[in-house]
Coordinates of N, CA and C in Angstrom, one line a residue:
M620 N 55.5 -28.0 44.1 CA 55.7 -29.0 45.2 C 54.4 -29.5 45.6
S621 N 54.5 -30.9 45.6 CA 53.2 -31.5 46.0 C 52.9 -31.5 47.5
T622 N 51.6 -31.6 47.8 CA 51.3 -31.4 49.3 C 50.4 -32.6 49.6
I623 N 50.2 -33.0 50.8 CA 49.3 -34.1 51.2 C 47.9 -33.5 51.3
P624 N 46.9 -34.1 50.7 CA 45.5 -33.5 50.8 C 45.1 -33.4 52.2
Q625 N 44.4 -32.4 52.8 CA 44.1 -32.3 54.1 C 42.6 -32.8 54.2
N626 N 42.4 -33.4 55.4 CA 41.1 -34.1 55.6 C 40.2 -33.0 56.3
E627 N 39.4 -32.2 55.7 CA 38.6 -31.2 56.4 C 37.6 -31.7 57.4
E628 N 37.1 -32.9 57.0 CA 36.1 -33.5 58.1 C 36.7 -33.8 59.3
L629 N 38.0 -34.1 59.3 CA 38.7 -34.6 60.5 C 38.8 -33.4 61.5
L630 N 39.2 -32.2 60.9 CA 39.3 -30.9 61.5 C 38.1 -30.5 62.1
K631 N 36.9 -30.7 61.3 CA 35.6 -30.3 61.7 C 35.2 -31.1 62.9
H632 N 35.4 -32.4 62.8 CA 34.9 -33.1 64.2 C 35.7 -32.8 65.2
L633 N 37.0 -32.6 65.0 CA 38.0 -32.2 66.2 C 37.4 -31.0 66.9
F634 N 37.0 -29.9 66.2 CA 36.6 -28.7 66.8 C 35.2 -28.8 67.3
E635 N 34.3 -29.7 66.8 CA 33.1 -30.0 67.4 C 33.2 -30.6 68.8
I636 N 34.3 -31.5 68.9 CA 34.5 -32.1 70.3 C 35.0 -31.1 71.2
L637 N 35.9 -30.2 70.7 CA 36.5 -29.2 71.5 C 35.3 -28.1 72.0
E638 N 34.4 -27.9 71.0 CA 33.3 -26.8 71.5 C 32.5 -27.6 72.4
A639 N 32.4 -29.0 72.4 CA 31.4 -29.5 73.4 C 32.1 -29.4 74.8
H640 N 33.4 -29.2 74.9 CA 33.9 -28.9 76.3 C 33.9 -27.5 76.7
R641 N 33.3 -26.5 75.9 CA 33.5 -25.2 76.2 C 32.6 -24.9 77.6
R642 N 31.7 -25.6 77.8 CA 30.9 -25.3 79.0 C 31.6 -25.4 80.4
I643 N 32.6 -26.2 80.4 CA 33.3 -26.3 81.6 C 34.5 -25.3 81.9
F644 N 34.6 -24.4 81.1 CA 35.5 -23.3 81.1 C 34.7 -21.8 81.5
T645 N 35.0 -21.3 82.4 CA 34.3 -20.0 82.9 C 34.6 -18.8 82.1
Q646 N 35.9 -18.8 81.5 CA 36.4 -17.7 80.9 C 36.9 -18.1 79.4
T647 N 36.4 -17.3 78.4 CA 36.9 -17.5 77.1 C 38.3 -17.7 76.8
R648 N 39.1 -16.9 77.5 CA 40.6 -16.8 77.3 C 41.2 -18.2 77.8
V649 N 40.6 -18.7 78.9 CA 41.1 -20.0 79.4 C 40.6 -21.1 78.4
Y650 N 39.5 -21.2 77.9 CA 39.1 -22.0 76.9 C 40.0 -22.0 75.6
N651 N 40.3 -20.8 75.2 CA 41.3 -20.6 73.9 C 42.6 -21.2 74.3
R652 N 43.0 -20.9 75.5 CA 44.3 -21.5 75.9 C 44.3 -23.1 75.9
A653 N 43.3 -23.7 76.4 CA 43.2 -25.1 76.4 C 43.3 -25.6 75.0
V654 N 42.3 -24.9 74.1 CA 42.3 -25.4 72.7 C 43.7 -25.4 72.0
A655 N 44.4 -24.2 72.4 CA 45.8 -24.1 71.7 C 46.7 -25.2 72.1
L656 N 46.6 -25.6 73.5 CA 47.3 -26.8 73.9 C 47.0 -28.1 73.1
V657 N 45.7 -28.2 72.9 CA 45.2 -29.5 72.2 C 46.0 -29.5 70.8
L658 N 45.7 -28.4 70.1 CA 46.3 -28.3 68.8 C 47.8 -28.3 68.7
S659 N 48.4 -28.0 69.7 CA 49.9 -28.0 69.8 C 50.4 -29.5 70.0
E660 N 49.5 -30.3 70.7 CA 49.8 -31.8 70.9 C 50.1 -32.4 69.5
L661 N 49.4 -31.9 68.5 CA 49.7 -32.4 67.1 C 50.9 -32.1 66.5
M662 N 51.6 -31.1 67.0 CA 52.9 -30.6 66.4 C 54.1 -30.8 67.3
V663 N 53.9 -31.5 68.3 CA 55.1 -31.8 69.3 C 55.6 -33.2 68.8
F664 N 56.7 -33.3 68.6 CA 57.3 -34.6 68.3 C 58.4 -35.0 69.2
T665 N 58.6 -34.4 70.3 CA 59.4 -34.8 71.4 C 58.5 -35.1 72.7
R666 N 59.1 -34.9 73.8 CA 58.2 -35.1 75.0 C 57.0 -34.1 75.1
H667 N 55.8 -34.7 75.2 CA 54.7 -33.9 75.3 C 54.6 -33.2 76.7
T668 N 55.3 -32.1 76.9 CA 55.3 -31.3 78.1 C 54.6 -29.9 77.6
I669 N 54.3 -29.1 78.7 CA 53.8 -27.8 78.3 C 54.8 -27.0 77.7
T670 N 56.1 -27.0 78.2 CA 57.2 -26.2 77.6 C 57.4 -26.7 76.1
Q671 N 57.3 -28.0 75.8 CA 57.5 -28.4 74.3 C 56.3 -27.7 73.5
Q672 N 55.1 -27.7 74.1 CA 53.9 -27.2 73.4 C 54.1 -25.8 73.1
L673 N 54.6 -25.1 74.2 CA 54.8 -23.6 73.9 C 55.7 -23.4 72.9
I674 N 56.8 -24.2 72.6 CA 57.9 -24.0 71.7 C 57.1 -24.3 70.2
A675 N 56.2 -25.3 70.2 CA 55.4 -25.6 69.0 C 54.6 -24.5 68.6
L676 N 54.0 -23.7 69.5 CA 53.1 -22.6 69.4 C 54.0 -21.3 69.0
G677 N 55.2 -21.3 69.3 CA 56.2 -20.2 69.2 C 55.8 -19.1 70.2
L678 N 55.5 -19.4 71.4 CA 55.3 -18.6 72.4 C 56.2 -18.6 73.6
T679 N 57.5 -19.1 73.3 CA 58.4 -19.1 74.4 C 59.0 -17.8 74.9
E680 N 58.7 -16.7 74.1 CA 59.4 -15.4 74.5 C 58.2 -14.7 75.3
A681 N 57.0 -15.2 75.3 CA 56.0 -14.5 76.1 C 55.8 -15.1 77.5
D682 N 55.0 -14.5 78.3 CA 54.9 -14.9 79.7 C 54.1 -16.3 79.6
W683 N 54.8 -17.4 80.2 CA 54.3 -18.7 80.1 C 53.7 -19.1 81.4
S684 N 53.5 -18.3 82.4 CA 53.0 -18.7 83.6 C 51.6 -19.2 83.6
A685 N 50.8 -18.3 82.7 CA 49.2 -18.6 82.6 C 48.9 -20.0 82.0
W686 N 49.9 -20.5 81.2 CA 49.7 -22.0 80.7 C 49.9 -22.9 81.7
Y687 N 50.7 -22.8 82.7 CA 50.8 -23.8 83.8 C 49.8 -23.6 84.8
R688 N 49.3 -22.3 85.0 CA 48.1 -22.2 86.0 C 46.8 -22.9 85.5
L689 N 46.7 -23.1 84.3 CA 45.6 -23.8 83.8 C 45.3 -25.1 84.5
F690 N 46.4 -25.8 84.8 CA 46.3 -27.1 85.7 C 46.7 -26.9 87.2
S691 N 47.7 -26.1 87.5 CA 48.1 -26.0 88.9 C 46.9 -25.3 89.8
E692 N 46.2 -24.4 89.1 CA 45.1 -23.9 89.9 C 43.6 -24.5 89.5
Q693 N 43.8 -25.6 88.9 CA 42.4 -26.4 88.7 C 41.5 -25.6 87.9
R694 N 42.0 -24.8 86.9 CA 41.0 -24.1 86.0 C 40.4 -25.2 85.1
F695 N 41.1 -26.3 84.9 CA 40.3 -27.3 83.9 C 39.7 -28.4 85.0
D696 N 38.4 -28.7 84.9 CA 37.6 -29.6 85.6 C 37.8 -31.0 85.0
Y697 N 38.7 -31.8 85.5 CA 39.0 -33.0 85.1 C 37.7 -34.0 84.9
D698 N 37.0 -34.0 86.0 CA 35.7 -34.9 86.2 C 34.8 -34.4 85.0
A699 N 34.4 -33.2 85.0 CA 33.6 -32.7 83.9 C 34.0 -33.0 82.5
G700 N 35.2 -32.9 82.3 CA 35.9 -33.2 81.0 C 35.7 -34.6 80.6
S701 N 35.9 -35.5 81.6 CA 35.7 -37.0 81.4 C 34.2 -37.2 81.1
E702 N 33.3 -36.5 81.7 CA 31.9 -36.8 81.5 C 31.5 -36.4 80.3
I703 N 32.0 -35.3 79.7 CA 31.8 -34.9 78.3 C 32.2 -35.8 77.2
L704 N 33.5 -36.2 77.5 CA 34.0 -37.1 76.5 C 33.3 -38.5 76.5
F705 N 32.7 -38.9 77.7 CA 31.9 -40.1 77.7 C 30.6 -39.9 76.9
E706 N 30.0 -38.7 77.0 CA 28.8 -38.3 76.3 C 29.1 -38.4 74.8
Q707 N 30.3 -37.9 74.4 CA 30.6 -38.0 72.9 C 30.7 -39.4 72.5
S708 N 31.1 -40.4 73.2 CA 31.1 -41.7 73.0 C 29.8 -42.4 72.8
L709 N 28.7 -41.9 73.6 CA 27.5 -42.4 73.4 C 26.8 -42.2 72.0
L710 N 27.3 -41.2 71.3 CA 26.8 -40.9 69.9 C 27.1 -42.0 68.9
H711 N 28.1 -42.9 69.5 CA 28.5 -44.0 68.6 C 28.2 -45.4 69.0
V712 N 27.5 -45.4 70.1 CA 27.2 -46.7 70.7 C 25.5 -46.6 71.1
A713 N 24.8 -47.4 70.5 CA 23.4 -47.5 70.7 C 23.0 -48.1 72.2
E714 N 21.9 -47.9 72.8 CA 21.6 -48.5 73.9 C 21.5 -49.9 74.0
D715 N 21.2 -50.5 72.9 CA 21.0 -52.0 72.9 C 22.4 -52.7 72.5
E716 N 23.4 -51.9 72.2 CA 24.8 -52.3 71.6 C 25.6 -52.6 73.1
L717 N 26.7 -53.4 72.7 CA 27.7 -53.6 73.8 C 28.7 -52.5 74.0
Y718 N 28.9 -51.9 75.0 CA 29.8 -50.9 75.2 C 31.1 -51.5 75.8
V719 N 32.1 -51.4 74.8 CA 33.5 -52.2 75.2 C 34.4 -51.2 75.7
T720 N 35.1 -51.7 76.8 CA 36.2 -50.8 77.4 C 37.3 -51.7 77.5
V721 N 38.5 -50.9 77.7 CA 39.7 -51.6 78.0 C 40.5 -51.0 79.1
G722 N 41.0 -51.8 80.1 CA 41.8 -51.2 81.2 C 43.2 -51.9 81.4
D723 N 44.0 -51.0 81.7 CA 45.5 -51.6 81.9 C 46.2 -50.5 82.7
G724 N 47.2 -51.0 83.5 CA 48.1 -50.1 84.3 C 49.1 -49.5 83.4
T725 N 49.7 -48.4 83.9 CA 50.8 -47.9 83.2 C 51.7 -47.1 84.3
Q726 N 52.8 -46.5 83.8 CA 53.7 -45.9 84.8 C 54.1 -44.5 84.2
T727 N 54.5 -43.6 85.0 CA 55.2 -42.4 84.8 C 56.5 -42.3 85.5
P728 N 57.5 -42.5 84.8 CA 58.8 -42.5 85.5 C 59.2 -41.1 86.1
R729 N 59.9 -41.2 87.3 CA 60.2 -40.0 88.0 C 61.6 -40.1 88.4
S730 N 62.1 -38.9 88.4 CA 63.6 -38.8 89.0 C 63.8 -39.1 90.3
G731 N 62.8 -39.0 91.2 CA 62.9 -39.2 92.6 C 61.6 -39.5 93.2
R732 N 61.6 -39.6 94.6 CA 60.4 -40.1 95.2 C 59.6 -39.1 96.0
K733 N 59.9 -37.8 95.7 CA 59.3 -36.7 96.5 C 57.9 -36.4 96.0
M734 N 57.7 -36.7 94.8 CA 56.3 -36.3 94.2 C 55.4 -37.5 94.6
E735 N 54.2 -37.0 94.9 CA 53.1 -37.9 95.3 C 52.9 -39.1 94.5
G736 N 52.8 -40.3 95.2 CA 52.7 -41.6 94.6 C 53.9 -42.1 93.9
S737 N 55.0 -41.4 93.9 CA 56.2 -42.1 93.4 C 56.8 -43.1 94.2
G738 N 56.9 -44.3 93.8 CA 57.6 -45.4 94.5 C 58.4 -46.3 93.7
W739 N 58.9 -47.3 94.2 CA 59.7 -48.2 93.3 C 59.0 -49.3 92.6
L740 N 59.0 -49.2 91.3 CA 58.2 -50.2 90.4 C 59.2 -50.9 89.5
R741 N 58.7 -52.0 88.9 CA 59.5 -52.7 87.9 C 59.7 -51.8 86.7
N742 N 60.9 -51.8 86.3 CA 61.2 -51.0 85.1 C 61.2 -51.8 83.9
M743 N 60.2 -51.6 83.0 CA 59.9 -52.5 81.9 C 60.8 -52.2 80.7
R744 N 61.5 -51.1 80.9 CA 62.5 -50.7 79.8 C 63.9 -51.3 79.9
T745 N 64.2 -51.9 80.9 CA 65.5 -52.6 81.0 C 65.5 -53.9 80.4
P746 N 66.7 -54.5 80.1 CA 66.9 -55.8 79.4 C 66.2 -56.9 80.2
A747 N 66.7 -58.2 79.8 CA 65.9 -59.3 80.5 C 66.0 -59.3 82.0
M748 N 67.0 -58.9 82.6 CA 67.3 -58.8 84.0 C 66.5 -57.7 84.5
I749 N 65.2 -57.8 84.8 CA 64.3 -56.5 85.1 C 64.8 -55.8 86.4
G750 N 64.9 -54.4 86.2 CA 65.3 -53.6 87.3 C 64.1 -52.9 87.9
I751 N 64.4 -51.9 88.8 CA 63.4 -51.1 89.4 C 63.7 -49.6 89.0
H752 N 62.8 -48.7 89.2 CA 62.9 -47.4 89.1 C 61.9 -46.6 89.7
A753 N 62.1 -45.3 90.0 CA 60.9 -44.6 90.5 C 60.0 -44.1 89.6
A754 N 58.7 -44.5 90.0 CA 57.6 -44.0 89.0 C 56.3 -44.0 89.9
Q755 N 55.4 -43.4 89.3 CA 54.0 -43.4 89.6 C 53.2 -44.4 88.8
R756 N 52.2 -45.0 89.5 CA 51.4 -46.1 88.8 C 50.1 -45.5 88.6
W757 N 49.5 -45.8 87.3 CA 48.1 -45.3 87.0 C 47.3 -46.4 86.3
F758 N 46.0 -46.2 86.5 CA 45.3 -47.0 85.7 C 44.4 -46.3 84.6
N759 N 44.6 -46.8 83.3 CA 43.9 -46.3 82.2 C 42.7 -46.9 81.8
G760 N 41.6 -46.3 81.9 CA 40.4 -46.9 81.4 C 39.8 -46.2 80.2
A761 N 39.7 -47.1 79.1 CA 39.4 -46.4 77.8 C 38.2 -47.1 77.2
W762 N 37.6 -46.4 76.2 CA 36.6 -46.8 75.5 C 37.1 -47.4 74.2
L763 N 36.8 -48.7 73.8 CA 37.3 -49.3 72.7 C 36.3 -49.0 71.5
M764 N 36.6 -48.2 70.7 CA 35.8 -47.7 69.6 C 35.3 -48.8 68.6
P765 N 34.0 -48.7 68.0 CA 33.7 -49.7 67.1 C 34.7 -49.9 66.0
A766 N 34.9 -51.0 65.5 CA 35.9 -51.3 64.5 C 35.4 -50.7 63.2
E767 N 36.4 -50.1 62.6 CA 36.3 -49.5 61.2 C 37.4 -49.8 60.3
N768 N 37.1 -50.5 59.2 CA 38.0 -51.0 58.3 C 38.9 -52.0 59.0
G769 N 38.4 -52.8 59.8 CA 39.1 -53.8 60.6 C 40.0 -53.5 61.7
Y770 N 39.8 -52.1 62.0 CA 40.8 -51.5 63.0 C 40.0 -50.7 64.0
S771 N 40.5 -50.8 65.4 CA 39.8 -50.1 66.5 C 40.7 -49.3 67.3
R772 N 40.4 -48.2 67.8 CA 41.2 -47.3 68.6 C 40.6 -47.3 70.0
A773 N 41.6 -47.1 70.9 CA 41.2 -47.0 72.5 C 41.3 -45.6 72.7
L774 N 40.1 -45.0 73.1 CA 40.1 -43.5 73.6 C 40.0 -43.5 75.1
P775 N 41.2 -42.8 75.8 CA 41.1 -42.8 77.3 C 39.9 -42.0 77.8
L776 N 39.4 -42.6 78.7 CA 38.1 -41.9 79.4 C 38.5 -41.3 80.8
R777 N 39.3 -42.3 81.5 CA 39.7 -42.0 82.9 C 41.1 -42.3 83.0
W778 N 42.0 -41.5 83.5 CA 43.3 -41.7 83.8 C 43.4 -41.5 85.4
M779 N 43.4 -42.7 86.1 CA 43.3 -42.7 87.5 C 44.4 -43.1 88.4
P780 N 44.8 -42.5 89.4 CA 46.0 -42.9 90.3 C 45.7 -44.3 90.8
A781 N 46.8 -45.0 90.8 CA 46.7 -46.5 91.5 C 48.1 -46.6 92.2
F782 N 48.4 -45.6 93.0 CA 49.6 -45.5 93.8 C 49.8 -46.7 94.7
T783 N 51.1 -47.3 94.9 CA 51.4 -48.4 95.7 C 51.4 -48.1 97.1
E784 N 51.2 -49.0 98.0 CA 51.3 -48.8 99.4 C 52.6 -48.2 99.9
K785 N 53.7 -48.5 99.2 CA 55.0 -48.0 99.7 C 55.4 -46.8 99.0
S786 N 54.5 -46.1 98.2 CA 55.0 -44.9 97.6 C 54.5 -43.7 98.6
E787 N 54.5 -42.6 98.3 CA 54.3 -41.5 99.1 C 53.0 -40.8 98.8
P788 N 51.8 -41.6 99.1 CA 50.6 -41.0 99.0 C 50.2 -39.8 99.8
Q789 N 49.5 -38.8 99.3 CA 49.1 -37.6 100.0 C 47.6 -37.4 99.9
E790 N 47.3 -36.9 98.7 CA 45.9 -36.8 98.4 C 45.1 -37.8 98.1
H791 N 45.8 -38.8 97.4 CA 45.1 -40.0 97.0 C 45.6 -41.3 97.8
A792 N 44.6 -42.2 98.3 CA 45.0 -43.2 99.1 C 45.6 -44.3 98.0
P793 N 46.5 -45.2 98.7 CA 47.0 -46.3 97.8 C 45.9 -47.1 97.2
M794 N 46.2 -47.7 96.1 CA 45.2 -48.5 95.5 C 45.7 -49.6 94.5
K795 N 45.2 -50.8 94.5 CA 45.7 -51.9 93.7 C 45.1 -51.5 92.3
E796 N 45.7 -52.1 91.2 CA 45.1 -52.0 89.9 C 43.8 -52.5 89.8
W797 N 43.4 -53.5 90.4 CA 41.9 -54.1 90.2 C 41.1 -53.2 91.0
E798 N 41.4 -52.7 91.9 CA 40.5 -51.7 92.7 C 40.2 -50.4 91.9
A799 N 41.3 -50.0 91.2 CA 41.1 -48.8 90.2 C 40.2 -49.2 89.0
A800 N 40.2 -50.5 88.7 CA 39.3 -51.0 87.7 C 38.0 -51.0 88.1
V801 N 37.7 -51.3 89.4 CA 36.3 -51.3 89.9 C 35.8 -49.9 90.0
E802 N 36.8 -49.0 90.5 CA 36.2 -47.7 90.6 C 35.9 -47.2 89.1
F803 N 36.6 -47.4 88.1 CA 36.4 -47.0 86.8 C 35.0 -47.6 86.3
L804 N 34.8 -49.0 86.6 CA 33.5 -49.5 86.1 C 32.3 -48.8 86.8
T805 N 32.6 -48.6 88.2 CA 31.6 -47.8 89.0 C 31.2 -46.5 88.4
W806 N 32.3 -45.8 88.0 CA 32.1 -44.5 87.4 C 31.3 -44.6 86.0
L807 N 31.7 -45.5 85.3 CA 30.9 -45.9 84.1 C 29.3 -46.1 84.3
R808 N 29.1 -46.9 85.2 CA 27.7 -47.3 85.7 C 26.9 -46.0 86.1
E809 N 27.6 -45.2 86.7 CA 27.0 -43.9 87.1 C 26.7 -43.1 85.9
Q810 N 27.6 -43.0 85.1 CA 27.4 -42.2 83.9 C 26.4 -42.7 82.9
F811 N 26.2 -43.9 82.7 CA 25.2 -44.6 82.2 C 23.8 -44.2 82.7
A812 N 23.7 -44.3 84.2 CA 22.5 -44.0 84.7 C 22.2 -42.6 84.5
K813 N 23.0 -41.5 84.5 CA 22.7 -40.1 84.2 C 22.0 -40.0 82.9
H814 N 22.5 -40.9 81.9 CA 21.8 -40.7 80.6 C 20.7 -41.7 80.3
G815 N 20.1 -42.3 81.4 CA 19.0 -43.1 81.2 C 19.3 -44.5 80.7
R816 N 20.6 -45.0 80.7 CA 21.1 -46.2 80.1 C 21.4 -47.2 81.1
N817 N 20.5 -47.5 82.1 CA 20.8 -48.4 83.3 C 21.0 -49.8 82.8
K818 N 20.5 -50.3 81.6 CA 20.5 -51.5 81.3 C 21.7 -51.7 80.3
Q819 N 22.6 -50.8 80.0 CA 23.5 -51.0 79.1 C 24.6 -52.0 79.4
N820 N 24.9 -52.9 78.5 CA 25.8 -53.9 78.7 C 27.2 -53.5 78.5
I821 N 28.1 -53.8 79.5 CA 29.6 -53.3 79.4 C 30.4 -54.5 79.5
L822 N 31.5 -54.5 78.5 CA 32.6 -55.5 78.6 C 33.8 -54.8 78.7
M823 N 34.6 -55.2 79.8 CA 36.0 -54.6 79.9 C 37.0 -55.7 79.5
V824 N 37.9 -55.3 78.7 CA 38.9 -56.1 78.2 C 40.2 -55.8 78.9
A825 N 40.8 -56.8 79.6 CA 42.0 -56.6 80.5 C 42.9 -57.8 80.5
D826 N 44.1 -57.7 81.0 CA 44.9 -58.8 81.0 C 44.7 -59.7 82.3
G827 N 45.5 -60.7 82.4 CA 45.2 -61.7 83.5 C 45.5 -61.1 85.0
G828 N 46.3 -59.9 85.0 CA 46.4 -59.3 86.4 C 45.2 -58.8 87.2
Y829 N 44.2 -58.7 86.2 CA 42.8 -58.2 86.7 C 41.9 -59.3 87.1
D830 N 42.4 -60.5 86.9 CA 41.5 -61.7 87.1 C 41.4 -62.1 88.6
T831 N 40.8 -61.2 89.3 CA 40.8 -61.4 90.9 C 39.4 -61.8 91.4
I832 N 39.1 -62.3 92.3 CA 37.9 -62.7 92.9 C 37.0 -61.5 93.2
N833 N 37.6 -60.5 93.8 CA 36.9 -59.3 94.2 C 36.5 -58.5 92.9
L834 N 37.2 -58.5 91.8 CA 36.8 -57.9 90.6 C 35.6 -58.7 90.0
W835 N 35.6 -59.9 90.2 CA 34.6 -60.8 89.6 C 33.3 -60.6 90.4
K836 N 33.5 -60.4 91.8 CA 32.3 -60.2 92.5 C 31.6 -58.9 92.1
Y837 N 32.4 -58.0 91.9 CA 31.8 -56.7 91.4 C 31.0 -56.9 90.1
S838 N 31.6 -57.6 89.1 CA 31.0 -57.7 87.9 C 29.8 -58.5 88.0
A839 N 29.7 -59.4 89.0 CA 28.4 -60.3 89.0 C 27.4 -59.4 89.6

């Protein structure tokens, strides 16, 4: 039986990136659990939930509570993880090159409005007569990788809440999408400053919804 040749370099780079995140975990077993979840993402072909990932790992018969505590008890430092991922991107963009980002809003459908940030939003999955549904709104700020063979990928750096004013905000204040974009660009500037790249040129690609006076004022 013929098999598809495996790309050993791809796996090598994946584990190098995972190892770069090792320092944000205080315990080895927690780090190993996070690595297992990353690898299981490659084997899940349904909804990408922790339950489906445990099924892919063959661990449904074992105690599953520790896997959920990885996030519910904040054992994963999201801010530190974002900074490390940003550091990895700098390996591919020189200081005198343009750092290209892309920003856009996205939604997480919810079955009700009890979860923080859940509000009524336009449902883009309905036919021509657009309806509404309960959902959380987010801003996705990503790094647009240098083109290779005529193709580029967007690597998410920050997934930020942009909850509407009529939602149920608790920990996070309501925020318009362009405000989240400004917060993302501010974060980028802070990261560049940490790495001695205060003069790095940044380009953000976005749709017309972000063409606001206040966003241009920030860019200026």
